[in-house]
Coordinates of C-alpha atoms in Angstrom, one line a residue:
Chain A
X186 CA 10.7 -82.8 44.9
X187 CA 9.1 -83.6 48.2
X188 CA 12.1 -85.3 49.6
X189 CA 14.3 -82.4 48.4
X190 CA 11.9 -79.7 49.4
X191 CA 11.3 -80.8 53.0
X192 CA 14.8 -80.0 54.3
X193 CA 14.7 -76.7 52.4
X194 CA 11.5 -75.8 54.2
X195 CA 12.9 -76.9 57.5
X196 CA 15.9 -74.7 56.8
X197 CA 13.7 -71.7 56.1
X198 CA 11.7 -72.4 59.2
X199 CA 14.9 -72.6 61.3
X200 CA 16.2 -69.4 59.7
X201 CA 12.8 -67.8 60.4
X202 CA 12.9 -69.0 64.0
X203 CA 16.5 -67.8 64.4
X204 CA 15.6 -64.5 62.8
X205 CA 12.7 -64.1 65.3
X206 CA 15.0 -65.0 68.2
X207 CA 17.5 -62.4 66.9
X208 CA 14.7 -59.8 66.5
X209 CA 13.5 -60.6 70.1
X210 CA 17.0 -60.3 71.4
X211 CA 17.5 -57.0 69.6
X212 CA 14.1 -55.8 70.9
X213 CA 15.1 -56.6 74.4
X214 CA 18.5 -54.9 74.0
X215 CA 16.8 -51.8 72.5
X216 CA 14.2 -51.8 75.3
X217 CA 17.0 -52.0 77.9
X218 CA 18.8 -49.2 76.3
X219 CA 15.7 -47.0 76.3
X220 CA 15.1 -47.8 79.9
X221 CA 18.7 -46.9 80.7
X222 CA 18.5 -43.6 78.9
X223 CA 15.2 -42.7 80.6
X224 CA 16.9 -43.5 83.9
X225 CA 19.8 -41.1 83.0
X226 CA 17.3 -38.4 82.0
X227 CA 15.1 -38.5 85.1
X228 CA 18.1 -39.3 87.4
X229 CA 16.5 -42.3 89.1
X230 CA 16.1 -46.0 88.7
X231 CA 13.3 -46.9 86.2
X232 CA 14.2 -50.5 85.7
X233 CA 10.7 -51.4 86.7
X234 CA 9.4 -50.2 83.3
X235 CA 7.8 -52.8 81.1
X236 CA 6.6 -52.6 77.5
X237 CA 3.1 -52.0 78.9
X238 CA 4.2 -49.1 81.1
X239 CA 2.4 -45.9 80.3
X240 CA 4.9 -43.1 79.5
X241 CA 2.9 -40.4 81.1
X242 CA 2.0 -42.1 84.4
X243 CA 4.6 -44.7 85.1
X244 CA 7.5 -42.4 85.6
X245 CA 7.2 -40.3 88.7
X246 CA 7.0 -36.6 88.2
X247 CA 6.5 -36.8 84.4
X248 CA 4.9 -33.7 82.8
X249 CA 4.1 -32.7 79.3
X250 CA 7.2 -30.5 79.0
X251 CA 9.4 -33.2 80.5
X252 CA 8.0 -35.7 78.1
X253 CA 9.0 -33.5 75.1
X254 CA 12.4 -32.9 76.6
X255 CA 12.8 -36.7 77.1
X256 CA 12.0 -37.4 73.5
X257 CA 14.6 -34.8 72.4
X258 CA 17.1 -36.5 74.7
X259 CA 16.2 -39.9 73.2
X260 CA 16.6 -38.5 69.7
X261 CA 20.2 -37.6 70.5
X262 CA 20.8 -40.9 72.2
X263 CA 19.6 -43.0 69.2
X264 CA 20.5 -40.5 66.5
X265 CA 17.0 -40.3 65.1
X266 CA 14.5 -37.6 64.5
X267 CA 11.0 -38.1 65.8
X268 CA 8.1 -36.9 63.8
X269 CA 6.4 -34.3 65.8
X270 CA 2.9 -35.5 65.0
X271 CA 3.8 -39.0 66.3
X272 CA 5.4 -37.7 69.5
X273 CA 2.0 -36.8 70.9
X274 CA 0.7 -40.3 70.2
X275 CA 3.3 -42.3 72.0
X276 CA 1.5 -43.8 75.0
X277 CA 3.4 -46.9 76.2
X278 CA 7.0 -48.0 76.4
X279 CA 6.2 -50.5 73.7
X280 CA 5.0 -47.6 71.4
X281 CA 8.2 -45.8 72.1
X282 CA 10.4 -48.8 71.4
X283 CA 8.6 -49.6 68.2
X284 CA 8.8 -46.0 67.0
X285 CA 12.6 -45.8 67.8
X286 CA 13.2 -49.2 66.0
X287 CA 11.3 -48.0 62.9
X288 CA 13.0 -44.6 63.0
X289 CA 16.4 -46.4 63.2
X290 CA 15.4 -48.7 60.3
X291 CA 14.6 -45.6 58.2
X292 CA 17.8 -43.8 59.1
X293 CA 20.0 -46.9 58.7
X294 CA 21.8 -49.1 61.1
X295 CA 23.2 -47.4 64.2
X296 CA 26.4 -48.1 65.9
Chain B
X914 CA 8.8 -4.6 109.9
X915 CA 11.8 -6.7 110.5
X916 CA 14.2 -8.9 108.6
X917 CA 14.4 -12.4 110.1
X918 CA 16.2 -14.4 107.5
X919 CA 18.7 -13.8 104.8
X920 CA 20.1 -15.8 102.0
X921 CA 22.7 -14.8 99.4
X922 CA 24.9 -16.2 96.7
X923 CA 27.5 -14.1 94.9
X924 CA 31.1 -14.3 93.9
X925 CA 32.2 -14.1 97.5
X926 CA 30.3 -17.2 98.5
X927 CA 27.0 -18.7 99.3
X928 CA 26.2 -17.5 102.8
X929 CA 25.6 -14.2 104.4
X930 CA 28.7 -14.9 106.5
X931 CA 30.8 -15.6 103.4
X932 CA 29.6 -12.2 102.0
X933 CA 30.4 -10.3 105.2
X934 CA 33.8 -12.0 105.8
X935 CA 34.7 -11.4 102.2
X936 CA 33.7 -7.7 102.4
X937 CA 35.7 -7.2 105.6
X938 CA 38.7 -9.2 104.4
X939 CA 38.9 -7.1 101.2
X940 CA 38.5 -10.2 99.1
X941 CA 37.6 -9.7 95.5
X942 CA 35.3 -12.1 93.7
X943 CA 36.4 -10.6 90.4
X944 CA 38.3 -13.0 88.1
X945 CA 38.6 -13.9 84.4
X946 CA 35.3 -14.9 82.7
X947 CA 34.9 -18.7 82.6
X948 CA 31.4 -18.9 81.1
X949 CA 32.5 -18.1 77.6
X950 CA 35.6 -16.9 75.8
X951 CA 35.6 -13.2 76.3
X952 CA 38.7 -12.5 74.1
X953 CA 36.8 -10.3 71.7
X954 CA 35.6 -7.9 74.4
X955 CA 37.3 -5.0 76.2
X956 CA 36.2 -6.5 79.5
X957 CA 37.2 -10.0 80.2
X958 CA 36.4 -10.1 83.9
X959 CA 33.3 -11.1 86.0
X960 CA 32.2 -11.7 89.5
X961 CA 30.9 -15.2 88.8
X962 CA 29.0 -17.5 91.3
X963 CA 30.6 -20.8 92.0
X964 CA 27.8 -23.1 90.6
X965 CA 29.1 -26.1 92.6
X966 CA 27.8 -24.2 95.7
X967 CA 24.3 -23.7 94.4
X968 CA 22.8 -27.0 95.3
X969 CA 19.0 -27.6 95.3
X970 CA 17.5 -30.1 97.8
X971 CA 15.3 -32.8 96.4
X972 CA 11.7 -31.6 96.2
X973 CA 9.1 -30.3 93.8
X974 CA 10.2 -29.2 90.4
X975 CA 13.9 -30.0 91.2
X976 CA 14.2 -31.5 87.8
X977 CA 12.8 -28.5 86.1
X978 CA 14.7 -25.9 88.1
X979 CA 18.0 -27.6 87.2
X980 CA 17.2 -26.6 83.6
X981 CA 16.4 -23.0 84.5
X982 CA 18.5 -20.0 83.7
X983 CA 21.0 -19.2 86.4
X984 CA 19.1 -16.3 87.9
X985 CA 16.2 -18.7 88.8
X986 CA 18.5 -21.2 90.4
X987 CA 20.3 -18.5 92.4
X988 CA 17.1 -16.9 93.5
X989 CA 15.7 -20.2 94.6
X990 CA 18.9 -21.1 96.5
X991 CA 19.0 -17.7 98.3
X992 CA 15.3 -18.0 99.2
X993 CA 15.8 -21.4 100.7
X994 CA 18.7 -20.2 102.8
X995 CA 16.7 -17.3 103.9
X996 CA 13.7 -19.5 105.0
X997 CA 16.1 -21.8 106.9
X998 CA 17.8 -18.9 108.5
X999 CA 14.5 -17.3 109.6
X1000 CA 13.1 -20.5 111.1
X1001 CA 9.7 -19.5 109.7
X1002 CA 7.4 -22.5 109.6
X1003 CA 3.7 -22.9 109.7
X1004 CA 0.7 -24.7 108.4
X1005 CA 1.0 -24.1 104.7
X1006 CA -1.9 -23.2 102.6
X1007 CA -2.3 -25.4 99.5
X1008 CA -0.3 -24.1 96.7
X1009 CA -1.4 -24.0 93.1
X1010 CA -1.5 -27.5 91.8
X1011 CA 1.2 -28.1 89.3
X1012 CA 0.6 -30.2 86.2
X1013 CA 3.1 -32.8 87.4
X1014 CA 1.1 -33.2 90.6
X1015 CA -2.4 -33.2 89.4
X1016 CA -3.3 -36.1 91.7
X1017 CA -3.3 -34.0 94.9
X1018 CA -2.2 -30.9 96.7
X1019 CA 1.1 -29.3 95.6
X1020 CA 4.0 -30.8 97.4
X1021 CA 6.6 -28.5 98.9
X1022 CA 10.0 -28.5 100.4
X1023 CA 10.6 -28.3 104.1
X1024 CA 7.9 -28.1 106.7
X1025 CA 5.9 -25.5 104.9
X1026 CA 5.4 -21.8 105.4
X1027 CA 2.4 -20.0 107.0
X1028 CA -0.3 -18.5 104.9
X1029 CA -0.5 -14.8 104.5
X1030 CA 2.9 -14.5 102.8
X1031 CA 4.1 -13.5 99.4
X1032 CA 7.1 -13.5 97.2
X1033 CA 8.4 -10.1 95.8
X1034 CA 11.4 -10.5 93.5
X1035 CA 13.3 -8.1 91.3
X1036 CA 14.8 -9.3 88.1
X1037 CA 16.2 -6.9 85.4
X1038 CA 17.3 -9.0 82.5
X1039 CA 16.0 -12.4 83.2
X1040 CA 17.4 -15.4 81.2
X1041 CA 19.6 -13.5 78.8
X1042 CA 22.1 -16.4 78.7
X1043 CA 19.3 -18.8 77.9
X1044 CA 18.0 -16.5 75.1
X1045 CA 21.4 -16.3 73.6
X1046 CA 22.1 -20.0 73.8
X1047 CA 18.6 -20.7 72.4
X1048 CA 19.1 -18.5 69.4
X1049 CA 22.5 -20.2 68.7
X1050 CA 21.1 -23.7 69.1
X1051 CA 18.2 -22.9 66.8
X1052 CA 20.6 -21.5 64.1
X1053 CA 23.0 -24.4 64.4
X1054 CA 20.7 -27.4 65.0
X1055 CA 17.3 -26.3 63.7
X1056 CA 14.1 -25.1 65.2
X1057 CA 12.8 -28.4 66.5
X1058 CA 15.8 -29.0 68.8
X1059 CA 14.7 -26.1 71.0
X1060 CA 14.0 -27.3 74.5
X1061 CA 10.4 -26.9 75.8
X1062 CA 12.0 -25.5 78.9
X1063 CA 13.5 -22.6 77.0
X1064 CA 10.7 -20.1 77.5
X1065 CA 9.9 -21.1 81.2
X1066 CA 13.6 -20.9 81.9
X1067 CA 14.1 -17.3 80.7
X1068 CA 10.9 -15.4 81.6
X1069 CA 11.8 -13.0 84.4
X1070 CA 9.0 -14.0 86.7
X1071 CA 10.3 -17.6 86.9
X1072 CA 12.6 -16.7 89.9
X1073 CA 9.6 -15.6 92.0
X1074 CA 7.5 -18.4 90.6
X1075 CA 10.1 -21.1 91.5
X1076 CA 10.2 -19.8 95.1
X1077 CA 6.4 -19.7 95.3
X1078 CA 5.9 -23.2 93.8
X1079 CA 8.7 -24.9 95.8
X1080 CA 7.4 -23.5 99.0
X1081 CA 3.7 -23.7 98.3
X1082 CA 3.2 -19.9 98.7
X1083 CA -0.3 -19.4 97.2
X1084 CA -1.3 -15.9 98.2
X1085 CA 0.9 -13.8 95.9
X1086 CA 4.0 -13.8 93.8
X1087 CA 5.2 -10.5 92.3
X1088 CA 8.1 -9.8 89.9
X1089 CA 9.4 -6.3 89.5
X1090 CA 11.4 -5.5 86.4
X1091 CA 12.8 -2.1 87.3
X1092 CA 16.3 -2.6 85.8
X1093 CA 19.0 -2.4 88.4
X1094 CA 16.6 -1.0 91.0
X1095 CA 14.4 -4.0 90.7
X1096 CA 15.5 -5.9 93.8
X1097 CA 15.5 -2.7 95.9
X1098 CA 12.0 -2.0 94.7
X1099 CA 10.9 -5.6 95.4
X1100 CA 12.0 -5.3 99.0
X1101 CA 10.3 -1.9 99.3
X1102 CA 7.1 -3.1 97.8
X1103 CA 7.1 -6.1 100.1
X1104 CA 7.6 -3.7 103.0
X1105 CA 4.5 -1.7 101.9
X1106 CA 2.4 -4.9 101.6
X1107 CA 3.3 -5.9 105.1
X1108 CA 2.8 -2.4 106.5
X1109 CA -0.6 -2.2 104.9
X1110 CA -1.6 -5.4 106.6
X1111 CA -2.2 -7.2 103.3
X1112 CA 0.7 -9.6 104.2
X1113 CA 2.2 -10.7 107.4
X1114 CA 5.5 -11.9 105.9
X1115 CA 7.3 -12.0 102.5
X1116 CA 10.2 -13.4 100.8
X1117 CA 11.8 -10.5 99.0
X1118 CA 15.0 -9.7 97.1
X1119 CA 16.6 -9.8 93.7
X1120 CA 18.5 -12.0 91.4
X1121 CA 20.6 -11.7 88.2
X1122 CA 23.0 -13.8 86.2
X1123 CA 23.8 -12.5 82.8
X1124 CA 27.4 -13.4 82.1
X1125 CA 26.9 -14.0 78.5
X1126 CA 28.4 -12.5 75.3
X1127 CA 25.4 -10.3 74.4
X1128 CA 25.6 -8.6 77.8
X1129 CA 29.3 -7.8 77.2
X1130 CA 28.7 -6.5 73.6
X1131 CA 25.6 -4.5 74.8
X1132 CA 27.4 -2.8 77.7
X1133 CA 30.6 -2.4 75.8
X1134 CA 28.6 -0.5 73.1
X1135 CA 27.5 1.8 75.9
X1136 CA 31.1 2.2 77.0
X1137 CA 30.0 1.0 80.5
X1138 CA 32.5 -1.8 81.0
X1139 CA 35.9 -1.4 82.7
X1140 CA 38.8 -2.0 80.3
X1141 CA 41.1 -2.8 83.2
X1142 CA 42.4 -6.3 82.7
X1143 CA 43.7 -6.7 86.3
X1144 CA 41.0 -8.2 88.6
X1145 CA 42.8 -6.8 91.6
X1146 CA 42.2 -3.2 90.5
X1147 CA 38.7 -3.1 88.9
X1148 CA 36.0 -2.2 89.4
X1149 CA 37.1 0.6 91.7
X1150 CA 34.1 2.7 92.9
X1151 CA 34.9 6.3 93.9
X1152 CA 38.5 6.0 92.9
X1153 CA 39.6 8.7 90.5
X1154 CA 41.0 6.0 88.1
X1155 CA 37.6 4.2 87.9
X1156 CA 36.7 3.3 84.4
X1157 CA 33.5 1.4 84.4
X1158 CA 31.7 -1.6 85.8
X1159 CA 32.5 -5.3 85.9
X1160 CA 29.6 -7.8 85.4
X1161 CA 28.7 -9.7 88.6
X1162 CA 26.2 -12.5 89.3
X1163 CA 24.2 -13.0 92.5
X1164 CA 21.0 -13.2 94.4
X1165 CA 19.9 -12.0 97.8
X1166 CA 16.6 -12.8 99.3
X1167 CA 15.2 -12.0 102.8
X1168 CA 12.4 -13.0 105.0
X1169 CA 10.5 -9.8 106.0
X1170 CA 8.0 -10.1 108.7
X1171 CA 5.5 -7.9 110.5
X1172 CA 7.3 -7.0 113.8
X1173 CA 4.6 -8.5 116.0
X1174 CA 4.6 -11.7 114.0
X1175 CA 8.3 -12.1 114.4
X1176 CA 8.2 -11.3 118.1
X1177 CA 5.4 -13.7 118.8
X1178 CA 7.5 -16.6 117.4
X1179 CA 10.7 -15.4 119.1
X1180 CA 12.5 -14.9 115.8
X1181 CA 16.0 -13.5 115.7
X1182 CA 16.0 -10.1 114.0
X1183 CA 18.7 -8.8 111.7
X1184 CA 17.4 -5.3 111.5
X1185 CA 14.3 -3.2 111.0
X1186 CA 13.3 -1.9 107.6
X1187 CA 12.0 1.6 108.4
X1188 CA 12.0 3.6 105.1
X1189 CA 11.5 3.1 101.4
X1190 CA 11.0 5.4 98.5
X1191 CA 11.2 5.0 94.8
X1192 CA 10.8 7.7 92.1
X1193 CA 11.2 8.3 88.5
X1194 CA 13.6 10.7 86.8
X1195 CA 16.8 10.9 85.0
X1196 CA 18.7 13.3 82.8
X1197 CA 19.1 10.8 80.0
X1198 CA 17.8 7.3 79.3
X1199 CA 20.5 5.5 81.3
X1200 CA 22.1 8.2 83.5
X1201 CA 21.9 8.8 87.2
X1202 CA 20.4 12.2 88.0
X1203 CA 21.6 13.9 91.1
X1204 CA 18.4 15.9 91.8
X1205 CA 16.1 12.8 91.4
X1206 CA 18.4 10.7 93.6
X1207 CA 18.3 13.4 96.3
X1208 CA 14.6 13.3 96.1
X1209 CA 14.5 9.5 96.3
X1210 CA 16.8 9.3 99.4
X1211 CA 15.0 12.2 101.0
X1212 CA 11.7 10.3 100.4
X1213 CA 13.1 7.2 102.1
X1214 CA 14.2 9.2 105.1
X1215 CA 10.8 10.9 105.3
X1216 CA 9.2 7.4 105.1
X1217 CA 11.4 6.4 108.0
X1218 CA 10.5 9.6 109.9
X1219 CA 14.1 10.5 110.4
X1220 CA 16.4 13.4 109.3
X1221 CA 19.5 13.0 107.2
X1222 CA 21.8 13.1 110.2
X1223 CA 20.1 10.0 111.6
X1224 CA 21.8 7.9 108.9
X1225 CA 25.3 6.7 109.8
X1226 CA 26.2 4.8 106.6
X1227 CA 25.3 4.7 103.0
X1228 CA 25.6 1.5 101.0
X1229 CA 25.8 3.1 97.6
X1230 CA 24.9 1.9 94.1
X1231 CA 28.5 3.0 93.2
X1232 CA 29.4 0.6 90.4
X1233 CA 32.7 2.2 89.4
X1234 CA 31.2 4.2 86.5
X1235 CA 32.8 7.6 86.1
X1236 CA 29.6 9.7 85.9
X1237 CA 27.3 7.4 87.9
X1238 CA 29.5 7.4 91.0
X1239 CA 29.9 11.2 90.8
X1240 CA 26.2 11.8 90.4
X1241 CA 25.4 9.6 93.4
X1242 CA 28.0 11.2 95.7
X1243 CA 26.8 14.6 94.6
X1244 CA 23.3 13.6 95.7
X1245 CA 24.6 12.3 99.1
X1246 CA 26.4 15.6 99.6
X1247 CA 23.4 17.6 98.7
X1248 CA 21.2 15.5 101.0
X1249 CA 23.4 16.2 103.9
X1250 CA 23.6 19.9 103.4
X1251 CA 23.0 21.4 106.8
X1252 CA 23.0 18.0 108.5
X1253 CA 24.8 17.7 111.8
X1254 CA 27.0 14.8 110.9
X1255 CA 28.1 13.0 107.8
X1256 CA 27.5 9.3 107.1
X1257 CA 30.3 7.1 105.9
X1258 CA 29.7 6.0 102.3
X1259 CA 30.8 2.6 101.0
X1260 CA 30.4 0.3 98.0
X1261 CA 30.6 -3.5 97.7
X1262 CA 31.0 -3.5 93.9
X1263 CA 34.8 -3.7 94.1
X1264 CA 34.3 -7.1 95.8
X1265 CA 31.3 -8.5 94.0
X1266 CA 31.0 -6.7 90.6
X1267 CA 27.7 -5.2 89.4
X1268 CA 24.8 -7.6 90.0
X1269 CA 22.1 -5.6 88.3
X1270 CA 18.7 -6.4 90.0
X1271 CA 20.6 -8.0 92.9
X1272 CA 22.5 -4.8 93.7
X1273 CA 20.0 -3.3 96.2
X1274 CA 19.3 -6.6 98.0
X1275 CA 23.0 -7.4 98.2
X1276 CA 23.6 -3.9 99.6
X1277 CA 20.9 -4.7 102.2
X1278 CA 22.6 -7.9 103.2
X1279 CA 25.8 -6.0 103.7
X1280 CA 24.1 -3.3 105.6
X1281 CA 22.3 -5.7 107.9
X1282 CA 25.6 -7.3 108.8
X1283 CA 27.2 -3.9 109.2
X1284 CA 24.5 -3.0 111.7
X1285 CA 24.9 -6.3 113.5
X1286 CA 28.7 -6.0 113.8
X1287 CA 28.7 -2.2 114.1
X1288 CA 31.3 -2.1 111.3
X1289 CA 31.3 -0.5 107.9
X1290 CA 32.8 -2.7 105.2
X1291 CA 35.5 -1.1 103.1
X1292 CA 35.2 0.1 99.5
X1293 CA 37.6 -2.3 97.9
X1294 CA 40.1 -1.0 95.4
X1295 CA 39.4 2.6 96.4
X1296 CA 42.9 4.2 96.8
X1297 CA 43.0 7.6 95.1
X1298 CA 40.3 10.0 96.0
X1299 CA 38.6 12.1 93.4
X1300 CA 38.8 15.9 93.9
X1301 CA 35.1 16.1 93.1
X1302 CA 34.3 14.0 96.2
X1303 CA 35.8 16.4 98.8
X1304 CA 33.6 16.5 101.8
X1305 CA 32.2 13.0 101.4
X1306 CA 33.5 10.4 103.9
X1307 CA 34.3 7.3 101.9
X1308 CA 35.2 4.1 103.7
X1309 CA 38.6 3.0 102.3
X1310 CA 39.1 0.6 105.2
X1311 CA 36.7 -1.4 107.4
X1312 CA 35.5 1.0 110.1
X1313 CA 34.3 0.1 113.5
X1314 CA 31.7 2.7 114.5
X1315 CA 28.3 3.2 116.0
X1316 CA 25.7 2.4 113.3
X1317 CA 22.1 3.1 114.0
X1318 CA 20.8 3.2 110.5
X1319 CA 22.0 2.5 106.9
X1320 CA 20.7 4.0 103.7
X1321 CA 20.7 1.7 100.7
X1322 CA 20.6 2.9 97.1
X1323 CA 19.9 1.2 93.8
X1324 CA 19.2 2.9 90.4
X1325 CA 18.2 1.6 87.1
X1326 CA 18.1 2.5 83.4
X1327 CA 15.0 4.4 82.6
X1328 CA 15.2 6.7 85.6
X1329 CA 14.2 4.2 88.2
X1330 CA 15.6 5.2 91.6
X1331 CA 15.0 3.3 94.9
X1332 CA 16.3 3.8 98.4
X1333 CA 15.8 1.9 101.7
X1334 CA 16.5 2.8 105.3
X1335 CA 17.3 0.0 107.6
X1336 CA 17.8 0.3 111.4
X1337 CA 19.7 -2.0 113.7
X1338 CA 17.7 -4.6 115.6

């Protein structure tokens, strides 16, 4: 059992690692897409944004109304609907990315 | 009180020179509606602004103002041209601190404007296109897809507010909603504020942009729109074949200054605003009433301290409406009873269409250029005189003549009448 089980465990580990790598790549891609769309929206380069960047203070000229408009814009970009109660709680880019990823998972795979 | 800066945008162009050259050349800004499909309406024409010309320099709230209804963008554009034109600069007072700029004093475009100023702007219908689009979006896509900028973009004060916020004008911003007399009243009330010593200068004018289906259905229901499908022949103020108005878009904003203030800084002067009156009265809810208009024009002349024969030209409201044009000309004739000389009467609506709150200010821009060039611009499309207008001198062609003063009229639904008298510099 042991001799048969070890390779199987290794396979699982490798799959897990590959899966994590894939997730990380997908996260990076999603993050880059979000940054790209924010740049389109505010009409300036925001490539400096990191997952830790605060949504309210890291983007020059952001205001409460502009933030709501940005989220409506991102809804269209990612074909998702944000829950209004959550919209107020998004603080960092990481929060935004996580929320969009979860919303996409709920609404199914997106093209 | 003098006018030291002017900015306009309308279907003839985006500078005062464009406006004046278009008026003199007999160029019509009337063309088929492009903002929506007008097939279901009697009127399918409009005097639309070329939005490609309405650029906004980078600066405070540029992002927000791009999302504003057109009347806000046009007002802001015209105001910025007027400020540039006037050369008015000064140590600005700190403007109200916007939410987006909570870290410090409000930023502003340009070198800043001196304290002691104000914005007075007339807007009749505000963001009607935004309201209509907002309703349709709500019905089609659901309530939560409504933009948070919808309400700020459509409230009528946002034109004055945009100007005040962009330029850091902290003393006063006033919006006048007096239907199609709004802009004329705004200029007049700014005059009064400067005269009283409350203000030393003001940005004043009017803006309107309501080329949207609900405007056409509403005015069609009132039988106010021209049914003529040929943009070369409508609207035709004073012509006996006139059959209604054509919707126009535009904004005209001026820098008004206390005369001594302008002189001290060596400002170039367009003309002197010397008289203003506004009154209330009509025969029905939307009609123009001859006796009340006579009273209004008479009041403006009295305010200027001149008699009727001191006016050489009338820039009329004259929209091309059958009754309205007749009522106004009857008032002009009555005003001049016993006067030694008759002023020449002209209308710009055949060129520009009917610009609602911007009517009076656009008339003022034309009158200031007429005074500067000592030339009356022609009433475009006026070909066949109306027997009822015998005795009134209507400018069918551009006319070179001595112009000392012009009278400007604008009237609005609800019996709002306003007249200004402007003298050459």
